[in-house]
Amino acid sequence: QVAALEGNLAETAQKYSGEMEQLQAAIGKMEDHLSQLRLDMQRTKTDYDHLLRIKQNLEMEIATYRRLLEGEETVKEVLPPKKEPDVRTRKIV
């Protein structure tokens, strides 16, 4: 009976050893995949930060042009109308 139990124990150990190897392999693949996802996420964040800086710079440039255009309109409205030059004549007698 001890031999049967030892055989059963050996079978069980072998079975779980195989399952453990499969699980270790699956964990290894998942860790590799996770590392790749982290790299992709970092690249995406870097791209996002770069695009955000470009967007902010463009928004500032647009705001500058808008102020310049509004300033030109204001200048046009504020300028007094052109006067005809005063012409004086003298009559000598």
Short mmCIF file of C-alpha atoms in Angstrom, two decimals:
data_model
loop_
_atom_site.label_atom_id
_atom_site.label_comp_id
_atom_site.label_asym_id
_atom_site.label_seq_id
_atom_site.Cartn_x
_atom_site.Cartn_y
_atom_site.Cartn_z
CA GLN A 1 0.00 0.00 0.00
CA VAL A 2 2.92 2.38 0.68
CA ALA A 3 4.28 1.67 -2.78
CA ALA A 4 0.89 2.51 -4.29
CA LEU A 5 0.78 5.78 -2.36
CA GLU A 6 4.34 6.61 -3.41
CA GLY A 7 3.41 5.86 -7.03
CA ASN A 8 0.32 8.04 -6.71
CA LEU A 9 2.46 10.79 -5.16
CA ALA A 10 5.00 10.55 -7.99
CA GLU A 11 2.21 10.73 -10.60
CA THR A 12 0.65 13.72 -8.89
CA ALA A 13 4.02 15.45 -8.57
CA GLN A 14 4.77 14.83 -12.25
CA LYS A 15 1.32 16.05 -13.30
CA TYR A 16 1.62 19.25 -11.26
CA SER A 17 5.21 19.74 -12.39
CA GLY A 18 4.00 19.75 -16.02
CA GLU A 19 1.18 22.14 -15.17
CA MET A 20 3.62 24.36 -13.30
CA GLU A 21 5.90 24.52 -16.37
CA GLN A 22 2.93 25.46 -18.56
CA LEU A 23 1.86 28.14 -16.10
CA GLN A 24 5.43 29.49 -15.87
CA ALA A 25 5.56 29.67 -19.68
CA ALA A 26 2.19 31.47 -19.75
CA ILE A 27 3.40 33.90 -17.07
CA GLY A 28 6.57 34.55 -19.08
CA LYS A 29 4.54 35.33 -22.21
CA MET A 30 2.23 37.62 -20.23
CA GLU A 31 5.19 39.45 -18.68
CA ASP A 32 6.70 39.94 -22.15
CA HIS A 33 3.37 41.21 -23.42
CA LEU A 34 3.06 43.53 -20.42
CA SER A 35 6.55 44.91 -21.08
CA GLN A 36 5.62 45.55 -24.71
CA LEU A 37 2.40 47.28 -23.64
CA ARG A 38 4.34 49.50 -21.24
CA LEU A 39 6.74 50.49 -24.02
CA ASP A 40 3.83 51.22 -26.36
CA MET A 41 2.11 53.23 -23.64
CA GLN A 42 5.29 55.27 -23.05
CA ARG A 43 5.63 55.94 -26.79
CA THR A 44 1.99 56.96 -26.97
CA LYS A 45 2.42 59.31 -23.99
CA THR A 46 5.52 60.84 -25.58
CA ASP A 47 3.62 61.36 -28.85
CA TYR A 48 0.66 62.82 -26.94
CA ASP A 49 2.91 65.24 -25.02
CA HIS A 50 4.56 66.31 -28.28
CA LEU A 51 1.21 66.87 -29.99
CA LEU A 52 -0.12 68.73 -26.95
CA ARG A 53 2.86 71.12 -27.07
CA ILE A 54 2.26 71.69 -30.79
CA LYS A 55 -1.44 72.33 -30.12
CA GLN A 56 -0.65 74.81 -27.35
CA ASN A 57 1.85 76.64 -29.55
CA LEU A 58 -0.67 76.82 -32.39
CA GLU A 59 -3.36 78.11 -30.03
CA MET A 60 -0.99 80.84 -28.82
CA GLU A 61 -0.13 81.72 -32.42
CA ILE A 62 -3.83 81.88 -33.35
CA ALA A 63 -4.51 84.09 -30.32
CA THR A 64 -1.67 86.40 -31.39
CA TYR A 65 -3.04 86.68 -34.92
CA ARG A 66 -6.53 87.27 -33.54
CA ARG A 67 -5.24 90.11 -31.34
CA LEU A 68 -3.39 91.59 -34.30
CA LEU A 69 -6.50 91.42 -36.47
CA GLU A 70 -8.66 92.94 -33.73
CA GLY A 71 -6.01 95.61 -33.25
CA GLU A 72 -6.12 96.47 -36.96
CA GLU A 73 -9.89 96.76 -36.83
CA THR A 74 -9.65 98.99 -33.77
CA VAL A 75 -7.04 101.17 -35.44
CA LYS A 76 -9.26 101.54 -38.50
CA GLU A 77 -12.18 102.61 -36.35
CA VAL A 78 -10.17 105.04 -34.22
CA LEU A 79 -8.42 106.90 -37.02
CA PRO A 80 -10.06 110.27 -37.64
CA PRO A 81 -11.33 110.92 -41.15
CA LYS A 82 -8.90 112.70 -43.43
CA LYS A 83 -9.49 116.44 -43.68
CA GLU A 84 -9.09 118.51 -46.73
CA PRO A 85 -6.14 120.86 -46.22
CA ASP A 86 -7.14 124.39 -45.27
CA VAL A 87 -6.62 126.72 -48.20
CA ARG A 88 -6.57 130.43 -47.41
CA THR A 89 -6.55 133.10 -49.97
CA ARG A 90 -5.75 136.79 -49.55
CA LYS A 91 -7.03 139.53 -51.65
CA ILE A 92 -4.57 142.35 -52.07
CA VAL A 93 -6.04 145.71 -52.93
#
